[in-house]
Coordinates of C-alpha atoms and ligand atoms in Angstrom, one line a residue:
M965 CA 0.0 0.0 0.0
N966 CA 1.0 3.6 -0.5
C967 CA 1.7 6.3 2.1
R968 CA -1.3 7.2 4.2
S969 CA -0.4 10.9 4.0
C970 CA 1.1 11.7 0.6
N971 CA 0.3 8.5 -1.4
S972 CA 4.0 7.9 -2.3
D973 CA 5.1 4.4 -2.9
K974 CA 8.5 5.0 -1.3
L975 CA 7.9 3.1 1.9
V976 CA 10.8 1.4 3.7
S977 CA 10.6 -1.1 6.6
V978 CA 11.6 0.1 10.1
L979 CA 10.3 -2.6 12.5
D980 CA 8.4 -5.8 11.6
L981 CA 6.5 -7.0 14.7
G982 CA 5.1 -10.0 12.8
E983 CA 1.4 -11.2 13.0
Q984 CA -0.4 -9.9 16.1
P985 CA -3.9 -10.0 17.3
W986 CA -5.8 -6.7 17.5
C987 CA -4.6 -5.5 20.9
N988 CA -8.0 -4.4 22.3
D989 CA -9.5 -7.8 21.6
F990 CA -9.7 -8.9 25.3
L991 CA -11.0 -12.4 25.1
S992 CA -13.8 -14.1 26.9
E993 CA -13.0 -17.7 28.0
D994 CA -14.8 -19.1 25.0
D995 CA -12.9 -16.9 22.5
V996 CA -9.4 -17.9 23.8
G997 CA -7.5 -19.3 20.8
N998 CA -9.9 -18.0 18.2
E999 CA -8.4 -14.5 17.9
N1000 CA -7.5 -13.2 14.4
L1001 CA -4.0 -12.2 13.7
Y1002 CA -3.0 -9.2 11.5
P1003 CA 0.4 -7.9 10.2
L1004 CA 2.0 -5.3 12.5
H1005 CA 4.8 -3.7 10.5
L1006 CA 6.1 -0.2 10.9
K1007 CA 7.2 1.6 7.7
Y1008 CA 8.7 5.0 6.9
C1009 CA 7.8 7.2 3.9
K1010 CA 10.8 8.6 2.2
D1011 CA 8.8 11.5 0.7
C1012 CA 6.8 12.9 3.6
E1013 CA 8.7 11.2 6.5
L1014 CA 5.6 9.7 8.1
L1015 CA 6.0 6.5 10.2
Q1016 CA 3.0 4.3 9.6
L1017 CA 1.6 0.8 9.6
N1018 CA 1.1 -0.7 6.2
Y1019 CA -1.9 -2.7 7.2
T1020 CA -5.3 -1.5 8.5
V1021 CA -7.6 -3.6 10.6
P1022 CA -11.1 -2.5 9.6
K1023 CA -12.3 0.3 11.9
E1024 CA -15.5 -1.5 12.7
V1025 CA -13.4 -4.3 14.3
M1026 CA -11.3 -1.9 16.2
F1027 CA -13.6 0.9 17.4
G1028 CA -17.1 -0.5 17.5
D1029 CA -17.0 -1.5 21.1
H1030 CA -13.6 -0.8 22.6
C1031 CA -13.3 -0.4 26.4
Y1032 CA -10.5 2.1 27.0
L1033 CA -11.7 4.8 29.4
S1034 CA -9.7 8.0 29.6
G1035 CA -11.3 9.2 32.9
V1036 CA -9.8 6.3 34.8
T1037 CA -6.4 7.9 35.6
K1038 CA -5.9 11.0 37.7
T1039 CA -2.9 12.0 35.7
L1040 CA -4.9 12.1 32.5
R1041 CA -7.8 14.1 34.0
Q1042 CA -5.4 16.7 35.4
H1043 CA -3.6 16.9 32.0
F1044 CA -6.9 17.5 30.2
Y1045 CA -7.9 20.2 32.7
E1046 CA -4.6 22.0 32.1
V1047 CA -5.1 21.8 28.3
A1048 CA -8.7 23.2 28.6
E1049 CA -7.7 26.0 30.9
E1050 CA -4.8 27.1 28.7
N1051 CA -6.8 27.0 25.5
C1052 CA -9.8 28.9 27.0
A1053 CA -7.4 31.7 28.0
Q1054 CA -5.2 31.6 24.9
F1055 CA -8.1 31.8 22.4
S1056 CA -10.6 33.7 24.5
I1057 CA -13.2 30.9 24.3
S1058 CA -16.5 32.2 25.5
K1059 CA -19.4 30.3 27.0
N1060 CA -21.3 29.7 23.7
D1061 CA -18.4 29.0 21.4
L1062 CA -18.7 25.5 20.0
V1063 CA -16.0 23.0 21.2
V1064 CA -16.0 19.6 19.6
D1065 CA -14.0 16.6 20.7
I1066 CA -13.2 14.0 18.0
G1067 CA -13.2 10.5 19.5
G1068 CA -13.7 12.2 22.8
N1069 CA -14.0 8.9 24.7
D1070 CA -15.9 9.1 28.0
G1071 CA -16.1 12.9 27.8
T1072 CA -13.3 13.6 30.2
Q1073 CA -11.7 16.3 28.1
L1074 CA -14.9 18.1 27.4
Q1075 CA -15.9 18.0 31.1
Q1076 CA -12.8 20.0 31.7
Y1077 CA -13.9 22.6 29.2
Q1078 CA -17.3 22.6 31.0
R1079 CA -15.4 23.2 34.2
C1080 CA -13.8 26.2 32.5
G1081 CA -17.3 27.6 31.7
V1082 CA -17.8 26.5 28.1
Q1083 CA -21.4 25.3 27.7
N1084 CA -21.5 24.4 24.0
V1085 CA -19.6 21.2 23.8
V1086 CA -20.1 18.1 21.6
N1087 CA -18.4 14.7 21.8
V1088 CA -18.2 12.5 18.7
E1089 CA -17.4 9.0 19.9
C1090 CA -18.1 5.8 17.9
A1091 CA -17.7 3.2 20.6
K1092 CA -21.2 2.5 21.9
R1093 CA -20.5 1.7 25.6
V1094 CA -18.0 4.5 25.9
S1095 CA -20.3 7.1 24.4
E1096 CA -23.0 6.1 26.8
I1097 CA -20.7 6.8 29.7
S1098 CA -19.9 10.2 28.1
K1099 CA -23.6 11.0 28.0
Q1100 CA -24.0 9.9 31.6
N1101 CA -21.1 12.3 32.4
G1102 CA -23.3 15.2 31.2
V1103 CA -21.5 15.7 27.8
P1104 CA -23.7 15.9 24.7
T1105 CA -22.5 13.0 22.5
H1106 CA -23.0 11.7 19.0
T1107 CA -22.3 7.9 18.7
D1108 CA -20.7 8.0 15.3
Y1109 CA -17.5 8.1 13.2
F1110 CA -16.2 11.5 12.6
N1111 CA -15.6 12.1 8.9
K1112 CA -16.4 14.7 6.2
H1113 CA -19.8 13.3 5.6
F1114 CA -20.7 13.3 9.3
V1115 CA -19.4 16.9 9.8
E1116 CA -21.3 18.3 6.8
N1117 CA -24.5 16.8 8.2
T1118 CA -24.0 17.9 11.8
F1119 CA -22.1 21.1 12.0
G1120 CA -22.4 24.3 9.9
E1121 CA -19.5 25.6 7.7
K1122 CA -17.0 27.5 9.9
S1123 CA -19.0 26.9 13.0
V1124 CA -16.5 25.3 15.3
K1125 CA -14.2 27.4 17.5
L1126 CA -12.1 24.6 18.8
F1127 CA -11.7 21.0 17.7
N1128 CA -9.9 18.7 20.0
A1129 CA -8.3 15.4 18.9
S1130 CA -6.4 13.7 21.7
G1131 CA -4.8 10.4 21.1
V1132 CA -7.0 9.9 18.0
F1133 CA -5.2 11.5 15.1
F1134 CA -3.2 8.3 14.6
H1135 CA -6.2 6.1 14.7
L1136 CA -7.8 7.4 11.6
E1137 CA -8.4 5.1 8.8
E1138 CA -10.3 7.9 7.1
L1139 CA -7.5 10.4 7.9
H1140 CA -8.1 12.6 4.8
S1141 CA -11.8 12.7 5.2
V1142 CA -11.4 13.7 8.9
I1143 CA -9.2 16.6 8.0
E1144 CA -11.5 17.7 5.3
G1145 CA -14.3 17.7 7.8
I1146 CA -12.2 19.8 10.2
K1147 CA -11.3 22.2 7.5
F1148 CA -14.9 22.7 6.5
A1149 CA -16.2 23.4 10.0
L1150 CA -13.3 25.3 11.6
R1151 CA -14.0 29.0 12.1
D1152 CA -11.5 31.5 10.6
D1153 CA -10.4 32.2 14.1
G1154 CA -10.8 28.6 15.2
V1155 CA -8.1 26.2 16.3
L1156 CA -7.6 22.4 16.1
I1157 CA -5.8 20.9 19.1
V1158 CA -4.0 17.7 18.2
Q1159 CA -2.6 15.7 21.1
F1160 CA -0.4 12.9 19.8
M1161 CA 2.2 10.5 21.0
Y1162 CA 5.5 11.8 19.7
A1163 CA 7.5 9.5 17.5
G1164 CA 10.6 11.3 18.8
T1165 CA 9.9 10.2 22.3
M1166 CA 9.1 6.7 21.2
I1167 CA 12.6 6.6 19.8
E1168 CA 14.2 8.1 22.9
K1169 CA 12.3 5.9 25.4
L1170 CA 12.1 2.8 23.3
N1171 CA 8.3 2.7 23.7
F1172 CA 7.8 0.4 20.8
D1173 CA 4.7 -0.9 22.6
T1174 CA 2.9 2.2 21.4
I1175 CA 2.9 0.5 18.1
Y1176 CA -0.3 -1.4 17.6
H1177 CA -3.0 -1.7 15.0
E1178 CA -5.1 1.2 16.2
H1179 CA -2.1 3.5 15.8
L1180 CA -1.8 3.8 12.1
C1181 CA 0.5 6.8 12.1
Y1182 CA 3.4 8.0 14.3
Y1183 CA 4.1 11.6 13.9
T1184 CA 7.0 13.9 14.1
M1185 CA 6.5 17.6 13.9
R1186 CA 7.6 17.5 10.3
S1187 CA 5.4 14.6 9.1
L1188 CA 2.4 16.2 10.7
T1189 CA 3.2 19.5 9.1
N1190 CA 3.5 17.7 5.7
L1191 CA 0.1 16.2 6.2
L1192 CA -1.7 19.4 7.2
K1193 CA -0.1 21.4 4.4
Q1194 CA -2.2 19.5 1.9
Y1195 CA -5.3 21.2 3.5
D1196 CA -3.8 24.7 4.1
L1197 CA -3.6 24.0 7.8
E1198 CA -0.5 24.8 9.8
I1199 CA 0.8 24.2 13.3
F1200 CA 1.5 27.6 14.9
D1201 CA 2.1 26.6 18.5
A1202 CA 3.2 23.3 20.1
Y1203 CA 4.7 22.0 23.3
Y1204 CA 5.9 18.7 24.8
S1205 CA 4.1 16.9 27.6
E1206 CA 5.0 13.8 29.5
I1207 CA 1.5 12.4 29.1
H1208 CA 1.3 8.9 27.5
S1209 CA 5.1 8.6 27.9
G1210 CA 5.7 11.7 25.8
S1211 CA 3.2 13.6 23.7
I1212 CA 3.1 16.8 21.7
I1213 CA 0.1 19.1 22.0
A1214 CA 0.0 20.9 18.6
K1215 CA -2.2 23.9 17.9
I1216 CA -3.3 24.2 14.3
T1217 CA -5.2 26.7 12.3
H1218 CA -5.9 27.9 8.7
S1219 CA -2.7 28.9 7.0
D1220 CA -4.3 32.4 6.3
G1221 CA -6.0 32.5 9.7
I1222 CA -5.4 35.2 12.3
N1223 CA -4.2 32.7 14.8
N1224 CA -1.4 31.6 12.6
V1225 CA 1.4 33.4 14.5
K1226 CA 4.3 31.0 15.2
T1227 CA 5.4 30.8 18.8
D1228 CA 9.0 30.3 20.1
R1229 CA 8.2 27.0 21.6
F1230 CA 6.9 25.8 18.2
Y1231 CA 10.2 26.7 16.5
E1232 CA 12.2 25.0 19.3
L1233 CA 10.3 21.7 18.9
L1234 CA 10.7 21.9 15.1
F1235 CA 14.4 22.4 15.5
N1236 CA 14.7 19.5 17.9
D1237 CA 12.6 17.4 15.5
E1238 CA 15.4 17.3 12.9
K1239 CA 17.2 14.5 14.6
Y1240 CA 14.4 12.0 14.2
N1241 CA 15.1 10.6 10.7
L1242 CA 15.3 7.2 9.0
E1243 CA 18.7 6.5 10.6
S1244 CA 17.5 7.1 14.1
F1245 CA 14.4 5.0 13.4
L1246 CA 16.5 2.0 12.3
D1247 CA 18.7 2.4 15.3
F1248 CA 15.6 2.2 17.5
S1249 CA 14.6 -1.0 15.9
K1250 CA 18.0 -2.6 16.8
K1251 CA 17.6 -1.5 20.4
I1252 CA 14.2 -3.2 20.6
E1253 CA 15.7 -6.5 19.6
R1254 CA 18.2 -6.2 22.4
T1255 CA 15.5 -5.4 25.0
R1256 CA 13.4 -8.3 23.7
F1257 CA 16.2 -10.7 24.4
M1258 CA 17.0 -9.3 27.9
L1259 CA 13.5 -9.1 29.3
K1260 CA 12.6 -12.6 28.2
E1261 CA 15.8 -13.8 29.9
L1262 CA 15.0 -12.0 33.1
L1263 CA 11.5 -13.3 33.4
T1264 CA 12.5 -16.9 32.5
M1265 CA 15.2 -16.7 35.2
L1266 CA 12.8 -15.4 37.9
K1267 CA 10.2 -18.0 37.0
S1268 CA 12.7 -20.8 37.2
D1269 CA 13.6 -19.5 40.7
G1270 CA 10.0 -20.1 41.7
K1271 CA 9.0 -16.4 41.7
K1272 CA 5.4 -15.4 41.0
I1273 CA 5.1 -12.8 38.2
Y1274 CA 1.9 -10.8 37.4
A1275 CA 1.4 -8.0 34.9
Y1276 CA 0.4 -4.7 36.3
G1277 CA -2.4 -3.3 34.2
A1278 CA -3.8 -4.7 31.0
P1279 CA -3.4 -1.8 28.6
A1280 CA -3.9 -2.5 24.9
K1281 CA -0.3 -1.7 24.2
G1282 CA 0.9 -4.3 26.7
N1283 CA -0.1 -6.9 24.2
T1284 CA 2.5 -5.6 21.6
L1285 CA 5.2 -6.1 24.2
L1286 CA 4.0 -9.5 25.4
N1287 CA 3.3 -10.9 22.0
Y1288 CA 6.4 -9.7 20.2
F1289 CA 8.6 -10.8 23.2
Q1290 CA 6.7 -14.1 23.3
I1291 CA 5.8 -13.6 27.0
D1292 CA 2.7 -15.6 27.7
N1293 CA 0.7 -17.3 30.6
T1294 CA 3.6 -19.7 31.2
L1295 CA 5.7 -16.8 32.5
V1296 CA 3.1 -14.3 33.7
D1297 CA 0.2 -15.8 35.8
K1298 CA -2.3 -13.0 35.5
A1299 CA -2.7 -9.3 34.7
V1300 CA -4.4 -7.1 37.4
E1301 CA -6.7 -4.3 36.4
I1302 CA -9.1 -1.7 37.9
N1303 CA -11.1 -1.3 34.6
E1304 CA -14.2 -3.4 35.2
L1305 CA -14.8 -3.9 31.5
K1306 CA -11.6 -5.9 31.2
I1307 CA -11.7 -8.0 34.3
G1308 CA -12.6 -11.7 33.7
N1309 CA -11.3 -11.6 30.2
Y1310 CA -8.0 -12.9 28.7
L1311 CA -5.2 -11.1 26.9
P1312 CA -5.1 -12.0 23.2
Q1313 CA -2.4 -14.4 22.0
S1314 CA -0.6 -14.6 25.4
H1315 CA -3.9 -15.8 27.0
I1316 CA -3.0 -14.2 30.4
P1317 CA -6.2 -13.9 32.5
I1318 CA -7.2 -10.4 33.7
T1319 CA -8.3 -10.2 37.4
K1320 CA -9.2 -7.4 39.7
E1321 CA -6.4 -5.7 41.5
V1322 CA -6.6 -6.8 45.2
D1323 CA -4.1 -6.5 48.1
T1324 CA -4.8 -10.0 49.3
D1325 CA -3.2 -11.6 46.2
L1326 CA 0.3 -10.3 45.5
P1327 CA 3.1 -11.6 43.3
D1328 CA 6.9 -11.3 43.9
Y1329 CA 7.2 -9.2 40.7
Y1330 CA 4.8 -7.0 38.8
L1331 CA 5.7 -6.5 35.1
L1332 CA 4.6 -2.9 34.6
L1333 CA 2.7 -2.8 31.3
S1334 CA 1.1 0.7 32.0
H1335 CA 4.6 2.1 32.2
N1336 CA 3.4 5.5 31.0
F1337 CA 1.9 6.0 34.4
E1338 CA 4.9 4.7 36.2
E1339 CA 5.3 7.4 38.8
E1340 CA 1.6 7.4 39.8
I1341 CA 1.5 3.6 40.0
L1342 CA 4.7 3.3 42.1
K1343 CA 3.5 6.0 44.5
R1344 CA 0.0 4.4 44.8
N1345 CA 1.6 1.0 45.6
Q1346 CA 4.2 2.2 48.1
D1347 CA 2.7 0.0 50.8
I1348 CA 3.0 -3.2 48.9
R1349 CA 6.5 -2.3 47.7
D1350 CA 7.4 -1.9 51.4
K1351 CA 6.2 -5.4 51.8
G1352 CA 8.6 -6.6 49.2
V1353 CA 6.6 -6.6 45.9
K1354 CA 8.9 -5.4 43.1
F1355 CA 8.0 -3.7 39.8
I1356 CA 9.8 -4.5 36.6
I1357 CA 9.9 -1.4 34.4
P1358 CA 10.6 -2.5 30.8
F1359 CA 11.7 0.8 29.2
P1360 CA 13.9 2.6 28.3
E1361 CA 16.2 0.3 30.3
I1362 CA 14.9 -2.7 32.2
V1363 CA 14.8 -1.6 35.8
I1364 CA 13.5 -3.3 39.0
K1365 CA 12.0 -0.9 41.6
Ligands
ZN894 ZN1 4.3 10.0 2.5

């Protein structure tokens, strides 16, 4: 297939993770062993520099009924509040300005805009159960896929003051249709806030587990710029945040819009972005191979010493790590979770059962799969760590805490 952004055929292989199940396919007992496998292969476009997967699992499979809830973690809620507060001030958003969240999950981000006094918010979330929760949270919500057709039928031309897209811009199978929709409905003085996991950080921290089927694209500042340019949209402000192991919050507007005044921090990021090129991506791939070998060795050694190993958390991305490293239920007995929608199911391919996190059933070692919330999780578990439970952090170096 050709490049998702510029349609070039000059794609080169960066990291081939083999055939993997769709990582949000948490299995019921009956489904264990029946999961479908799809290619998971990261490629790089020599023309527009976009890192991307060259295979798309149909969006109806991936997003029809997923169970990731963004409101679950305190860190994320706080982050969303800070984003809303800053944008309301920076763009003088008033009470009746229309703010739309694309794939706004359980409404957590829009609730923060409501806290800042914005009344006119709309969430567009395709996952049925999640959009129900968003409605219960008091956020007006459409259960639908966001694309050009949907936008033209739902919002007026140039009617939206602020679009938010956090952690969704890489999901989009209909990427071009989505951007056309945004372009159509964005006011002249409007802004699009794109929050995306930064490919540069993925390289620095070796977070290759952010690579999974839902994440079709892995942006640098330059590759996102090259995509937006096709629609006369430009990043004018951007900053780095530690959220999701390293993200960029990019503020985008019409090329000829009044908000298109480049900030210093934007230029700084763009300058720093230069070093993330094909060479550094290939180097990243080599380092993953080394970690793969070492982590498997460590767990095998602990297991043969009679140690009990559980996974801490069952995030979707944990499956990329487990399955590529071939860590399964013979090494890890269970994964503990607080998300009720996942408890009682099994992880795809590794077939590790997911159970409720309880203090009465502790392992010797937790393999930390939700390592993007490392600090919060270690702090929350200080009492069991005092009792001798250790956490294995897989990236960027394998560390036991
Ligand atoms: Zn391209």
